[in-house]
């Protein structure tokens, strides 16, 4: 069966190792399989749910495209496009917001985390954001959606919206109910400063994350300063349950080398962290440096990046326009 893949990344700058290991690395593997039909979207409409500087946003859109290509996504094989260019996304989001229930949205943990104590002051868009995400996916009849673990609840909501729309309008199978593609392990990369918090673009301290554009020296320095605990390296996987920082660093090592947790633990069992950190930095530098080099190179080729978005827009728009037309008919417009 041909898998129809759809996923998105916000162009908010500072794409990091969590984005890479949790999502983009997976996009590349899916792109490389000829049986898949892939669409990767730069979700700028999502980005403006919090305030953005227009000039920076424009640069970040290009940087996200550059990151996709530098990581190995081939724009000739997969569609890469910018969400705001295909107006059907905003339109479908409105229609689906009349299907989704406020109770469903109120349960979204990411909203609660992002809004914090001041729920009254955040934008309406931040609250309704998962409906836009559902529109993204459902417009293309995506069957599979590769994401990191933090997006799991949003995908469940997307499935609920698809099913309710199909039921309400007696339009059996009109919206495909998509399957999440979330890696079993390493699907949530944590902060280098606190192993219980997600590695994130919005974290104030740059030392908490490895950015995909960091130099080798920056990577080595950040890993050297990464939080650990006073014990030597673990000798059994079970020990990791109580040692979040060790678990995260060994997870990053395993994910980049392709080794299982057990094999990585055996390699460094009982040794001290500094030895492991040296090896870990080396592995990260080997993986990230070529990507970082390529991103910087592509950022000087603005017209190449813009062409990718124009071609992507044409292909995505063709599909989305057909779907939104059918949505209009079903709804009664
Ligand atoms: P965004 O831009 O926050 O993140 C992009 C992708 O990176 C993953 N990710 C992580 N994975 C592991 N560990 C981490 N620390 C980490 N941080 C981020 C995210 O899970 C995501 O896969 N709402 C989405 C974008 C979106 C989308 C969509 C995704 C919009 N429409 C339709 C799929 C389908 C978001 O804000 O991702």
Tab-separated table of C-alpha atoms in Angstrom, residues 109-329:
chain	number	residue	atom	x	y	z
A	109	UNK	CA	-1.736	19.481	27.529
A	110	UNK	CA	0.515	21.447	25.177
A	111	UNK	CA	-1.875	24.400	25.340
A	112	UNK	CA	-1.934	24.227	29.132
A	113	UNK	CA	1.866	24.162	29.222
A	114	UNK	CA	2.329	26.958	26.707
A	115	UNK	CA	-0.393	29.194	28.119
A	116	UNK	CA	0.898	28.725	31.657
A	117	UNK	CA	-0.885	30.700	34.358
A	118	UNK	CA	-2.014	33.474	32.064
A	119	UNK	CA	-4.555	31.646	29.867
A	120	UNK	CA	-6.632	34.801	29.325
A	121	UNK	CA	-3.774	36.604	27.612
A	122	UNK	CA	-2.657	34.076	25.005
A	123	UNK	CA	-4.011	34.201	21.455
A	124	UNK	CA	-7.159	32.377	20.359
A	125	UNK	CA	-4.914	30.806	17.702
A	126	UNK	CA	-2.760	29.114	20.335
A	127	UNK	CA	-5.923	27.484	21.696
A	128	UNK	CA	-7.373	26.393	18.361
A	129	UNK	CA	-3.990	25.427	16.869
A	130	UNK	CA	-4.663	21.630	16.921
A	131	UNK	CA	-7.672	22.197	14.632
A	132	UNK	CA	-5.395	23.841	12.062
A	133	UNK	CA	-3.052	20.886	12.428
A	134	UNK	CA	-5.983	18.526	11.731
A	135	UNK	CA	-6.832	20.580	8.613
A	136	UNK	CA	-3.217	20.229	7.401
A	137	UNK	CA	-3.349	16.464	7.640
A	138	UNK	CA	-6.924	15.831	6.452
A	139	UNK	CA	-6.693	18.033	3.344
A	140	UNK	CA	-4.175	15.614	1.835
A	141	UNK	CA	-5.787	12.307	2.880
A	142	UNK	CA	-2.606	11.526	4.783
A	143	UNK	CA	-2.486	7.949	6.028
A	144	UNK	CA	0.612	8.364	8.220
A	145	UNK	CA	1.949	11.297	10.208
A	146	UNK	CA	5.543	11.143	11.512
A	147	UNK	CA	5.963	13.290	14.637
A	148	UNK	CA	7.738	13.391	17.982
A	149	UNK	CA	5.955	12.176	21.080
A	150	UNK	CA	4.802	15.697	22.066
A	151	UNK	CA	2.364	15.795	19.118
A	152	UNK	CA	0.604	12.522	19.951
A	153	UNK	CA	-2.400	14.135	21.639
A	154	UNK	CA	-2.888	16.533	18.712
A	155	UNK	CA	-3.009	13.571	16.352
A	156	UNK	CA	-5.617	11.847	18.473
A	157	UNK	CA	-7.690	15.013	18.230
A	158	UNK	CA	-7.243	15.006	14.458
A	159	UNK	CA	-8.575	11.455	14.331
A	160	UNK	CA	-11.606	12.466	16.451
A	161	UNK	CA	-12.331	15.438	14.180
A	162	UNK	CA	-12.106	13.271	11.039
A	163	UNK	CA	-14.461	10.682	12.491
A	164	UNK	CA	-16.982	13.241	13.744
A	165	UNK	CA	-17.064	15.017	10.371
A	166	UNK	CA	-17.577	11.710	8.530
A	167	UNK	CA	-20.363	10.724	10.961
A	168	UNK	CA	-22.101	14.111	11.123
A	169	UNK	CA	-22.335	14.400	7.343
A	170	UNK	CA	-22.788	10.669	6.705
A	171	UNK	CA	-19.732	10.900	4.469
A	172	UNK	CA	-18.207	7.514	5.164
A	173	UNK	CA	-14.401	7.474	4.750
A	174	UNK	CA	-14.389	11.008	3.331
A	175	UNK	CA	-11.607	12.015	5.678
A	176	UNK	CA	-8.971	9.341	6.113
A	177	UNK	CA	-8.292	8.676	9.776
A	178	UNK	CA	-4.480	9.010	9.946
A	179	UNK	CA	-2.056	6.848	11.897
A	180	UNK	CA	0.687	8.507	13.922
A	181	UNK	CA	4.241	7.380	13.208
A	182	UNK	CA	6.021	7.890	16.515
A	183	UNK	CA	9.270	6.111	17.227
A	184	UNK	CA	9.101	3.743	20.204
A	185	UNK	CA	12.322	5.020	21.706
A	186	UNK	CA	13.985	8.434	21.404
A	187	UNK	CA	10.685	10.080	20.465
A	188	UNK	CA	11.186	12.752	23.146
A	189	UNK	CA	14.623	14.313	23.425
A	190	UNK	CA	15.034	16.194	26.687
A	191	UNK	CA	16.786	19.435	27.680
A	192	UNK	CA	20.532	19.175	28.345
A	193	UNK	CA	19.947	21.193	31.508
A	194	UNK	CA	16.991	19.240	32.903
A	195	UNK	CA	16.258	15.657	31.894
A	196	UNK	CA	12.596	16.000	32.838
A	197	UNK	CA	11.879	18.839	30.373
A	198	UNK	CA	11.578	18.564	26.590
A	199	UNK	CA	14.392	20.017	24.475
A	200	UNK	CA	12.699	23.075	23.024
A	201	UNK	CA	13.267	26.097	20.775
A	202	UNK	CA	11.558	28.360	23.252
A	203	UNK	CA	13.764	27.471	26.256
A	204	UNK	CA	15.704	30.607	27.187
A	205	UNK	CA	19.069	28.963	27.787
A	206	UNK	CA	20.812	28.042	24.549
A	207	UNK	CA	22.856	25.529	26.590
A	208	UNK	CA	19.691	23.414	26.937
A	209	UNK	CA	19.730	22.342	23.274
A	210	UNK	CA	21.985	21.471	20.357
A	211	UNK	CA	20.906	23.640	17.423
A	212	UNK	CA	21.340	22.172	13.970
A	213	UNK	CA	23.451	25.213	13.085
A	214	UNK	CA	25.825	24.944	16.093
A	215	UNK	CA	29.562	24.783	15.377
A	216	UNK	CA	31.662	21.808	16.565
A	217	UNK	CA	33.044	23.885	19.431
A	218	UNK	CA	29.563	24.880	20.557
A	219	UNK	CA	28.425	21.246	20.486
A	220	UNK	CA	31.449	20.073	22.490
A	221	UNK	CA	30.950	22.850	25.026
A	222	UNK	CA	27.218	22.173	25.444
A	223	UNK	CA	27.757	18.436	25.961
A	224	UNK	CA	30.575	19.139	28.427
A	225	UNK	CA	28.206	21.367	30.405
A	226	UNK	CA	25.187	19.047	30.087
A	227	UNK	CA	23.690	18.097	33.435
A	228	UNK	CA	24.485	14.599	34.755
A	229	UNK	CA	24.339	12.992	38.176
A	230	UNK	CA	27.229	12.133	40.538
A	231	UNK	CA	27.077	8.354	39.896
A	232	UNK	CA	29.233	6.574	37.287
A	233	UNK	CA	27.630	5.519	33.985
A	234	UNK	CA	24.847	2.935	34.503
A	235	UNK	CA	25.358	-0.771	33.944
A	236	UNK	CA	21.675	-1.730	33.526
A	237	UNK	CA	18.782	-0.196	31.575
A	238	UNK	CA	16.502	-0.262	34.659
A	239	UNK	CA	18.797	2.222	36.421
A	240	UNK	CA	17.869	4.817	33.815
A	241	UNK	CA	14.304	5.159	35.110
A	242	UNK	CA	15.600	7.192	38.036
A	243	UNK	CA	18.350	8.995	36.125
A	244	UNK	CA	16.656	11.218	33.519
A	245	UNK	CA	19.794	13.098	32.389
A	246	UNK	CA	21.794	9.899	31.878
A	247	UNK	CA	18.827	8.357	30.068
A	248	UNK	CA	18.564	11.325	27.718
A	249	UNK	CA	22.279	11.440	26.836
A	250	UNK	CA	22.467	7.683	26.277
A	251	UNK	CA	19.268	7.952	24.230
A	252	UNK	CA	20.817	10.616	21.995
A	253	UNK	CA	23.931	8.468	21.587
A	254	UNK	CA	21.871	5.371	20.718
A	255	UNK	CA	19.640	7.216	18.298
A	256	UNK	CA	22.595	8.691	16.401
A	257	UNK	CA	24.653	5.490	16.305
A	258	UNK	CA	21.715	3.163	15.683
A	259	UNK	CA	22.684	1.093	18.748
A	260	UNK	CA	20.100	-0.201	21.226
A	261	UNK	CA	20.018	1.288	24.727
A	262	UNK	CA	21.456	-1.977	26.077
A	263	UNK	CA	24.447	-1.917	23.707
A	264	UNK	CA	25.231	1.733	24.496
A	265	UNK	CA	25.006	1.016	28.220
A	266	UNK	CA	27.373	-1.961	27.870
A	267	UNK	CA	29.863	0.149	25.932
A	268	UNK	CA	30.253	2.663	28.778
A	269	UNK	CA	29.174	0.596	31.811
A	270	UNK	CA	30.600	1.987	35.070
A	271	UNK	CA	32.972	4.389	33.333
A	272	UNK	CA	32.831	8.076	34.205
A	273	UNK	CA	30.678	10.567	32.373
A	274	UNK	CA	33.524	12.632	30.944
A	275	UNK	CA	34.719	9.697	28.836
A	276	UNK	CA	31.197	9.087	27.543
A	277	UNK	CA	30.586	12.791	26.904
A	278	UNK	CA	33.702	13.007	24.762
A	279	UNK	CA	32.453	10.144	22.573
A	280	UNK	CA	28.937	11.571	22.496
A	281	UNK	CA	30.177	14.990	21.304
A	282	UNK	CA	32.173	13.288	18.585
A	283	UNK	CA	29.113	11.365	17.360
A	284	UNK	CA	26.910	14.495	17.392
A	285	UNK	CA	29.544	16.568	15.566
A	286	UNK	CA	29.934	13.845	12.914
A	287	UNK	CA	26.178	13.823	12.273
A	288	UNK	CA	25.306	17.485	12.684
A	289	UNK	CA	28.307	19.250	11.104
A	290	UNK	CA	27.574	18.199	7.506
A	291	UNK	CA	23.929	19.254	7.958
A	292	UNK	CA	24.942	22.551	9.507
A	293	UNK	CA	27.447	23.196	6.706
A	294	UNK	CA	24.798	22.469	4.087
A	295	UNK	CA	22.177	24.682	5.784
A	296	UNK	CA	24.601	27.617	5.760
A	297	UNK	CA	25.445	27.007	2.115
A	298	UNK	CA	21.790	26.778	1.072
A	299	UNK	CA	20.912	29.975	2.922
A	300	UNK	CA	23.044	31.800	0.370
A	301	UNK	CA	20.952	30.291	-2.418
A	302	UNK	CA	17.720	32.113	-1.701
A	303	UNK	CA	16.256	31.736	-5.170
A	304	UNK	CA	16.848	27.960	-5.068
A	305	UNK	CA	14.955	27.757	-1.757
A	306	UNK	CA	12.161	29.986	-3.059
A	307	UNK	CA	11.809	27.831	-6.171
A	308	UNK	CA	11.341	24.748	-4.000
A	309	UNK	CA	8.487	26.537	-2.238
A	310	UNK	CA	6.876	27.655	-5.506
A	311	UNK	CA	6.976	24.140	-6.966
A	312	UNK	CA	5.765	22.704	-3.693
A	313	UNK	CA	2.930	25.216	-3.556
A	314	UNK	CA	1.707	24.247	-7.030
A	315	UNK	CA	1.598	20.552	-6.227
A	316	UNK	CA	0.128	20.940	-2.741
A	317	UNK	CA	-2.429	23.508	-3.863
A	318	UNK	CA	-3.721	21.214	-6.586
A	319	UNK	CA	-4.493	18.496	-4.046
A	320	UNK	CA	-5.826	20.779	-1.325
A	321	UNK	CA	-8.110	22.735	-3.708
A	322	UNK	CA	-9.851	19.546	-4.824
A	323	UNK	CA	-10.416	18.453	-1.245
A	324	UNK	CA	-11.723	21.824	-0.040
A	325	UNK	CA	-14.143	21.912	-2.979
A	326	UNK	CA	-15.562	18.554	-1.893
A	327	UNK	CA	-15.743	19.808	1.712
A	328	UNK	CA	-17.846	22.762	0.506
A	329	UNK	CA	-20.243	20.427	-1.278
